[in-house]
mmCIF file with all atom_site columns, C-alpha atoms in Angstrom:
data_model
loop_
_atom_site.group_PDB
_atom_site.id
_atom_site.type_symbol
_atom_site.label_atom_id
_atom_site.label_alt_id
_atom_site.label_comp_id
_atom_site.label_asym_id
_atom_site.label_entity_id
_atom_site.label_seq_id
_atom_site.pdbx_PDB_ins_code
_atom_site.Cartn_x
_atom_site.Cartn_y
_atom_site.Cartn_z
_atom_site.occupancy
_atom_site.B_iso_or_equiv
_atom_site.pdbx_formal_charge
_atom_site.auth_seq_id
_atom_site.auth_comp_id
_atom_site.auth_asym_id
_atom_site.auth_atom_id
_atom_site.pdbx_PDB_model_num
ATOM 1   C CA . UNK G 1 1   ? -70.118 -0.251  -22.094 1.00 54.00 ? 205 UNK G CA 1
ATOM 2   C CA . UNK G 1 2   ? -68.171 -1.285  -18.916 1.00 55.00 ? 206 UNK G CA 1
ATOM 3   C CA . UNK G 1 3   ? -64.824 0.211   -18.197 1.00 54.00 ? 207 UNK G CA 1
ATOM 4   C CA . UNK G 1 4   ? -62.261 -2.963  -18.569 1.00 61.00 ? 208 UNK G CA 1
ATOM 5   C CA . UNK G 1 5   ? -58.671 -2.967  -17.005 1.00 56.00 ? 209 UNK G CA 1
ATOM 6   C CA . UNK G 1 6   ? -57.539 -2.931  -13.673 1.00 58.00 ? 210 UNK G CA 1
ATOM 7   C CA . UNK G 1 7   ? -59.872 -2.991  -10.797 1.00 60.00 ? 211 UNK G CA 1
ATOM 8   C CA . UNK G 1 8   ? -58.586 -0.350  -8.051  1.00 53.00 ? 212 UNK G CA 1
ATOM 9   C CA . UNK G 1 9   ? -61.338 -0.963  -5.791  1.00 51.00 ? 213 UNK G CA 1
ATOM 10  C CA . UNK G 1 10  ? -60.674 -4.682  -5.778  1.00 44.00 ? 214 UNK G CA 1
ATOM 11  C CA . UNK G 1 11  ? -56.837 -4.366  -5.711  1.00 45.00 ? 215 UNK G CA 1
ATOM 12  C CA . UNK G 1 12  ? -56.835 -1.960  -2.556  1.00 41.00 ? 216 UNK G CA 1
ATOM 13  C CA . UNK G 1 13  ? -59.270 -4.545  -0.880  1.00 45.00 ? 217 UNK G CA 1
ATOM 14  C CA . UNK G 1 14  ? -56.843 -7.386  -1.436  1.00 42.00 ? 218 UNK G CA 1
ATOM 15  C CA . UNK G 1 15  ? -53.943 -5.108  -0.096  1.00 39.00 ? 219 UNK G CA 1
ATOM 16  C CA . UNK G 1 16  ? -55.739 -4.105  3.224   1.00 41.00 ? 220 UNK G CA 1
ATOM 17  C CA . UNK G 1 17  ? -56.875 -7.684  3.706   1.00 40.00 ? 221 UNK G CA 1
ATOM 18  C CA . UNK G 1 18  ? -53.376 -8.762  3.649   1.00 41.00 ? 222 UNK G CA 1
ATOM 19  C CA . UNK G 1 19  ? -51.852 -5.924  5.896   1.00 41.00 ? 223 UNK G CA 1
ATOM 20  C CA . UNK G 1 20  ? -54.849 -7.094  8.066   1.00 36.00 ? 224 UNK G CA 1
ATOM 21  C CA . UNK G 1 21  ? -53.590 -10.804 7.872   1.00 37.00 ? 225 UNK G CA 1
ATOM 22  C CA . UNK G 1 22  ? -50.273 -9.954  8.642   1.00 41.00 ? 226 UNK G CA 1
ATOM 23  C CA . UNK G 1 23  ? -51.131 -7.977  11.940  1.00 42.00 ? 227 UNK G CA 1
ATOM 24  C CA . UNK G 1 24  ? -53.241 -10.918 13.100  1.00 37.00 ? 228 UNK G CA 1
ATOM 25  C CA . UNK G 1 25  ? -50.380 -13.408 12.862  1.00 41.00 ? 229 UNK G CA 1
ATOM 26  C CA . UNK G 1 26  ? -48.003 -10.769 14.346  1.00 46.00 ? 230 UNK G CA 1
ATOM 27  C CA . UNK G 1 27  ? -50.215 -10.633 17.472  1.00 51.00 ? 231 UNK G CA 1
ATOM 28  C CA . UNK G 1 28  ? -50.479 -14.153 17.447  1.00 69.00 ? 232 UNK G CA 1
ATOM 29  C CA . UNK G 1 29  ? -46.791 -14.696 17.885  1.00 95.00 ? 233 UNK G CA 1
ATOM 30  C CA . UNK G 1 30  ? -46.563 -12.144 20.808  1.00 96.00 ? 234 UNK G CA 1
ATOM 31  C CA . UNK G 1 31  ? -49.582 -14.110 22.403  1.00 97.00 ? 235 UNK G CA 1
ATOM 32  C CA . UNK G 1 32  ? -47.385 -17.151 21.735  1.00 97.00 ? 236 UNK G CA 1
ATOM 33  C CA . UNK G 1 33  ? -44.743 -15.548 23.688  1.00 98.00 ? 237 UNK G CA 1
ATOM 34  C CA . UNK G 1 34  ? -46.976 -14.536 26.907  1.00 98.00 ? 238 UNK G CA 1
ATOM 35  C CA . UNK G 1 35  ? -48.206 -18.263 26.732  1.00 98.00 ? 239 UNK G CA 1
ATOM 36  C CA . UNK G 1 36  ? -44.554 -19.749 26.691  1.00 98.00 ? 240 UNK G CA 1
ATOM 37  C CA . UNK G 1 37  ? -42.688 -17.272 28.654  1.00 98.00 ? 241 UNK G CA 1
ATOM 38  C CA . UNK G 1 38  ? -44.828 -14.657 30.847  1.00 98.00 ? 242 UNK G CA 1
ATOM 39  C CA . UNK G 1 39  ? -45.834 -16.035 34.406  1.00 98.00 ? 243 UNK G CA 1
ATOM 40  C CA . UNK G 1 40  ? -47.158 -13.043 36.309  1.00 97.00 ? 244 UNK G CA 1
ATOM 41  C CA . UNK G 1 41  ? -47.819 -13.326 39.466  1.00 94.00 ? 245 UNK G CA 1
ATOM 42  C CA . UNK G 1 42  ? -45.846 -16.271 39.809  1.00 93.00 ? 246 UNK G CA 1
ATOM 43  C CA . UNK G 1 43  ? -47.920 -19.689 39.727  1.00 89.00 ? 247 UNK G CA 1
ATOM 44  C CA . UNK G 1 44  ? -48.401 -21.410 43.042  1.00 82.00 ? 248 UNK G CA 1
ATOM 45  C CA . UNK G 1 45  ? -46.369 -24.399 44.202  1.00 79.00 ? 249 UNK G CA 1
ATOM 46  C CA . UNK G 1 46  ? -42.986 -24.404 45.425  1.00 87.00 ? 250 UNK G CA 1
ATOM 47  C CA . UNK G 1 47  ? -39.967 -24.797 42.739  1.00 84.00 ? 251 UNK G CA 1
ATOM 48  C CA . UNK G 1 48  ? -39.805 -28.551 43.084  1.00 78.00 ? 252 UNK G CA 1
ATOM 49  C CA . UNK G 1 49  ? -43.425 -28.823 41.616  1.00 94.00 ? 253 UNK G CA 1
ATOM 50  C CA . UNK G 1 50  ? -43.564 -25.420 39.516  1.00 97.00 ? 254 UNK G CA 1
ATOM 51  C CA . UNK G 1 51  ? -42.151 -26.255 36.139  1.00 96.00 ? 255 UNK G CA 1
ATOM 52  C CA . UNK G 1 52  ? -44.418 -29.806 35.666  1.00 95.00 ? 256 UNK G CA 1
ATOM 53  C CA . UNK G 1 53  ? -47.557 -27.951 36.190  1.00 95.00 ? 257 UNK G CA 1
ATOM 54  C CA . UNK G 1 54  ? -46.581 -24.911 34.270  1.00 97.00 ? 258 UNK G CA 1
ATOM 55  C CA . UNK G 1 55  ? -45.169 -26.543 31.425  1.00 96.00 ? 259 UNK G CA 1
ATOM 56  C CA . UNK G 1 56  ? -48.238 -29.033 30.914  1.00 94.00 ? 260 UNK G CA 1
ATOM 57  C CA . UNK G 1 57  ? -50.932 -25.895 31.863  1.00 95.00 ? 261 UNK G CA 1
ATOM 58  C CA . UNK G 1 58  ? -49.105 -23.675 28.502  1.00 96.00 ? 262 UNK G CA 1
ATOM 59  C CA . UNK G 1 59  ? -49.268 -26.986 26.562  1.00 95.00 ? 263 UNK G CA 1
ATOM 60  C CA . UNK G 1 60  ? -45.238 -27.464 26.145  1.00 95.00 ? 264 UNK G CA 1
ATOM 61  C CA . UNK G 1 61  ? -45.159 -31.085 26.935  1.00 94.00 ? 265 UNK G CA 1
ATOM 62  C CA . UNK G 1 62  ? -46.946 -32.266 24.076  1.00 90.00 ? 266 UNK G CA 1
ATOM 63  C CA . UNK G 1 63  ? -46.267 -33.878 21.493  1.00 93.00 ? 267 UNK G CA 1
ATOM 64  C CA . UNK G 1 64  ? -42.707 -33.945 23.100  1.00 94.00 ? 268 UNK G CA 1
ATOM 65  C CA . UNK G 1 65  ? -41.639 -32.740 26.402  1.00 95.00 ? 269 UNK G CA 1
ATOM 66  C CA . UNK G 1 66  ? -39.609 -29.062 25.817  1.00 96.00 ? 270 UNK G CA 1
ATOM 67  C CA . UNK G 1 67  ? -36.470 -29.526 26.811  1.00 97.00 ? 271 UNK G CA 1
ATOM 68  C CA . UNK G 1 68  ? -35.912 -26.156 28.301  1.00 98.00 ? 272 UNK G CA 1
ATOM 69  C CA . UNK G 1 69  ? -38.149 -22.939 28.861  1.00 98.00 ? 273 UNK G CA 1
ATOM 70  C CA . UNK G 1 70  ? -37.709 -19.558 30.839  1.00 99.00 ? 274 UNK G CA 1
ATOM 71  C CA . UNK G 1 71  ? -40.478 -17.879 32.344  1.00 98.00 ? 275 UNK G CA 1
ATOM 72  C CA . UNK G 1 72  ? -40.292 -14.223 33.238  1.00 99.00 ? 276 UNK G CA 1
ATOM 73  C CA . UNK G 1 73  ? -42.157 -13.475 36.284  1.00 98.00 ? 277 UNK G CA 1
ATOM 74  C CA . UNK G 1 74  ? -42.848 -9.457  35.590  1.00 98.00 ? 278 UNK G CA 1
ATOM 75  C CA . UNK G 1 75  ? -45.960 -7.938  34.312  1.00 98.00 ? 279 UNK G CA 1
ATOM 76  C CA . UNK G 1 76  ? -46.377 -7.882  30.472  1.00 98.00 ? 280 UNK G CA 1
ATOM 77  C CA . UNK G 1 77  ? -45.989 -4.314  30.323  1.00 98.00 ? 281 UNK G CA 1
ATOM 78  C CA . UNK G 1 78  ? -42.495 -4.618  31.661  1.00 98.00 ? 282 UNK G CA 1
ATOM 79  C CA . UNK G 1 79  ? -41.425 -7.292  29.414  1.00 98.00 ? 283 UNK G CA 1
ATOM 80  C CA . UNK G 1 80  ? -43.089 -4.935  26.214  1.00 98.00 ? 284 UNK G CA 1
ATOM 81  C CA . UNK G 1 81  ? -40.847 -2.395  27.494  1.00 98.00 ? 285 UNK G CA 1
ATOM 82  C CA . UNK G 1 82  ? -37.829 -4.258  26.576  1.00 98.00 ? 286 UNK G CA 1
ATOM 83  C CA . UNK G 1 83  ? -39.027 -3.516  22.891  1.00 98.00 ? 287 UNK G CA 1
ATOM 84  C CA . UNK G 1 84  ? -40.116 0.239   23.424  1.00 96.00 ? 288 UNK G CA 1
ATOM 85  C CA . UNK G 1 85  ? -36.860 2.040   25.312  1.00 93.00 ? 289 UNK G CA 1
ATOM 86  C CA . UNK G 1 86  ? -36.022 0.300   28.134  1.00 93.00 ? 290 UNK G CA 1
ATOM 87  C CA . UNK G 1 87  ? -33.829 -2.061  26.567  1.00 94.00 ? 291 UNK G CA 1
ATOM 88  C CA . UNK G 1 88  ? -30.910 -1.830  24.327  1.00 96.00 ? 292 UNK G CA 1
ATOM 89  C CA . UNK G 1 89  ? -31.771 -3.081  20.978  1.00 96.00 ? 293 UNK G CA 1
ATOM 90  C CA . UNK G 1 90  ? -29.146 -4.467  18.264  1.00 91.00 ? 294 UNK G CA 1
ATOM 91  C CA . UNK G 1 91  ? -28.616 -6.748  15.383  1.00 83.00 ? 295 UNK G CA 1
ATOM 92  C CA . UNK G 1 92  ? -31.581 -7.476  13.322  1.00 81.00 ? 296 UNK G CA 1
ATOM 93  C CA . UNK G 1 93  ? -34.609 -7.396  16.223  1.00 94.00 ? 297 UNK G CA 1
ATOM 94  C CA . UNK G 1 94  ? -32.683 -8.348  19.611  1.00 97.00 ? 298 UNK G CA 1
ATOM 95  C CA . UNK G 1 95  ? -32.954 -6.370  22.339  1.00 98.00 ? 299 UNK G CA 1
ATOM 96  C CA . UNK G 1 96  ? -31.406 -6.571  25.767  1.00 98.00 ? 300 UNK G CA 1
ATOM 97  C CA . UNK G 1 97  ? -33.103 -5.520  28.865  1.00 98.00 ? 301 UNK G CA 1
ATOM 98  C CA . UNK G 1 98  ? -31.546 -2.682  30.955  1.00 98.00 ? 302 UNK G CA 1
ATOM 99  C CA . UNK G 1 99  ? -33.151 -4.457  34.084  1.00 97.00 ? 303 UNK G CA 1
ATOM 100 C CA . UNK G 1 100 ? -33.325 -7.453  36.196  1.00 98.00 ? 304 UNK G CA 1
ATOM 101 C CA . UNK G 1 101 ? -36.111 -10.011 35.956  1.00 98.00 ? 305 UNK G CA 1
ATOM 102 C CA . UNK G 1 102 ? -37.113 -12.770 38.223  1.00 98.00 ? 306 UNK G CA 1
ATOM 103 C CA . UNK G 1 103 ? -36.542 -16.059 36.261  1.00 98.00 ? 307 UNK G CA 1
ATOM 104 C CA . UNK G 1 104 ? -37.646 -19.503 36.609  1.00 98.00 ? 308 UNK G CA 1
ATOM 105 C CA . UNK G 1 105 ? -35.827 -21.895 33.876  1.00 98.00 ? 309 UNK G CA 1
ATOM 106 C CA . UNK G 1 106 ? -37.390 -25.107 33.482  1.00 97.00 ? 310 UNK G CA 1
ATOM 107 C CA . UNK G 1 107 ? -35.060 -27.898 32.096  1.00 98.00 ? 311 UNK G CA 1
ATOM 108 C CA . UNK G 1 108 ? -36.442 -31.571 31.327  1.00 97.00 ? 312 UNK G CA 1
ATOM 109 C CA . UNK G 1 109 ? -35.164 -34.382 33.281  1.00 96.00 ? 313 UNK G CA 1
ATOM 110 C CA . UNK G 1 110 ? -33.544 -37.446 32.260  1.00 94.00 ? 314 UNK G CA 1
ATOM 111 C CA . UNK G 1 111 ? -36.062 -40.134 30.974  1.00 89.00 ? 315 UNK G CA 1
ATOM 112 C CA . UNK G 1 112 ? -38.742 -37.998 30.593  1.00 92.00 ? 316 UNK G CA 1
ATOM 113 C CA . UNK G 1 113 ? -41.156 -38.756 27.989  1.00 89.00 ? 317 UNK G CA 1
ATOM 114 C CA . UNK G 1 114 ? -44.297 -37.303 26.346  1.00 86.00 ? 318 UNK G CA 1
ATOM 115 C CA . UNK G 1 115 ? -47.268 -37.453 28.781  1.00 84.00 ? 319 UNK G CA 1
ATOM 116 C CA . UNK G 1 116 ? -44.713 -37.721 31.967  1.00 91.00 ? 320 UNK G CA 1
ATOM 117 C CA . UNK G 1 117 ? -42.325 -34.913 31.586  1.00 95.00 ? 321 UNK G CA 1
ATOM 118 C CA . UNK G 1 118 ? -40.511 -34.063 34.747  1.00 96.00 ? 322 UNK G CA 1
ATOM 119 C CA . UNK G 1 119 ? -38.598 -30.763 34.904  1.00 96.00 ? 323 UNK G CA 1
ATOM 120 C CA . UNK G 1 120 ? -36.026 -29.175 37.127  1.00 96.00 ? 324 UNK G CA 1
ATOM 121 C CA . UNK G 1 121 ? -36.174 -25.629 38.198  1.00 97.00 ? 325 UNK G CA 1
ATOM 122 C CA . UNK G 1 122 ? -33.618 -22.901 38.590  1.00 97.00 ? 326 UNK G CA 1
ATOM 123 C CA . UNK G 1 123 ? -34.714 -19.594 40.066  1.00 97.00 ? 327 UNK G CA 1
ATOM 124 C CA . UNK G 1 124 ? -32.522 -16.485 38.793  1.00 97.00 ? 328 UNK G CA 1
ATOM 125 C CA . UNK G 1 125 ? -32.763 -12.832 38.562  1.00 98.00 ? 329 UNK G CA 1
ATOM 126 C CA . UNK G 1 126 ? -30.981 -11.233 35.376  1.00 99.00 ? 330 UNK G CA 1
ATOM 127 C CA . UNK G 1 127 ? -31.382 -9.519  32.537  1.00 99.00 ? 331 UNK G CA 1
ATOM 128 C CA . UNK G 1 128 ? -32.630 -11.000 29.451  1.00 99.00 ? 332 UNK G CA 1
ATOM 129 C CA . UNK G 1 129 ? -32.456 -11.024 25.611  1.00 98.00 ? 333 UNK G CA 1
ATOM 130 C CA . UNK G 1 130 ? -35.742 -10.802 23.205  1.00 98.00 ? 334 UNK G CA 1
ATOM 131 C CA . UNK G 1 131 ? -36.632 -10.388 19.951  1.00 98.00 ? 335 UNK G CA 1
ATOM 132 C CA . UNK G 1 132 ? -38.953 -7.991  19.044  1.00 97.00 ? 336 UNK G CA 1
ATOM 133 C CA . UNK G 1 133 ? -41.058 -7.139  16.384  1.00 96.00 ? 337 UNK G CA 1
ATOM 134 C CA . UNK G 1 134 ? -43.275 -4.008  16.044  1.00 95.00 ? 338 UNK G CA 1
ATOM 135 C CA . UNK G 1 135 ? -42.461 -3.503  19.137  1.00 95.00 ? 339 UNK G CA 1
ATOM 136 C CA . UNK G 1 136 ? -43.443 -6.262  21.155  1.00 97.00 ? 340 UNK G CA 1
ATOM 137 C CA . UNK G 1 137 ? -41.832 -9.462  22.028  1.00 98.00 ? 341 UNK G CA 1
ATOM 138 C CA . UNK G 1 138 ? -41.894 -12.207 19.956  1.00 98.00 ? 342 UNK G CA 1
ATOM 139 C CA . UNK G 1 139 ? -39.530 -15.017 20.808  1.00 97.00 ? 343 UNK G CA 1
ATOM 140 C CA . UNK G 1 140 ? -37.261 -15.454 24.056  1.00 98.00 ? 344 UNK G CA 1
ATOM 141 C CA . UNK G 1 141 ? -33.339 -15.693 23.212  1.00 97.00 ? 345 UNK G CA 1
ATOM 142 C CA . UNK G 1 142 ? -31.660 -15.659 26.135  1.00 98.00 ? 346 UNK G CA 1
ATOM 143 C CA . UNK G 1 143 ? -30.257 -15.063 30.098  1.00 98.00 ? 347 UNK G CA 1
ATOM 144 C CA . UNK G 1 144 ? -27.932 -12.436 30.038  1.00 98.00 ? 348 UNK G CA 1
#
């Protein structure tokens, strides 16, 4: 007669599968952060056309023109370091960088529309605040 009751092996398999899926989704969030906010080395073009090109290339102009987006011109490892000790962490999961980064903030111009998004660039050298998950940046919060 076969044993009845809980199936420990099946339960363990389901728990491990759930953990793997959670890690994959967190990795996707980090990859989304990189796509939306890291551009190193800085893509070519002068500041007048930079935002128009990169916002379109990164898929930030559909289905609507994203109103504002900041790009960090530093290697991914330097941005990761904010979440790994090179930043001061506070609150739930926010960390402020200890050092400044080269940044370009793209703001949509009036009368822009999907398919014809026009942006203005603002270049700065400032500290930043990011949200971290498992020691990786997953959200750009603001410029400090």
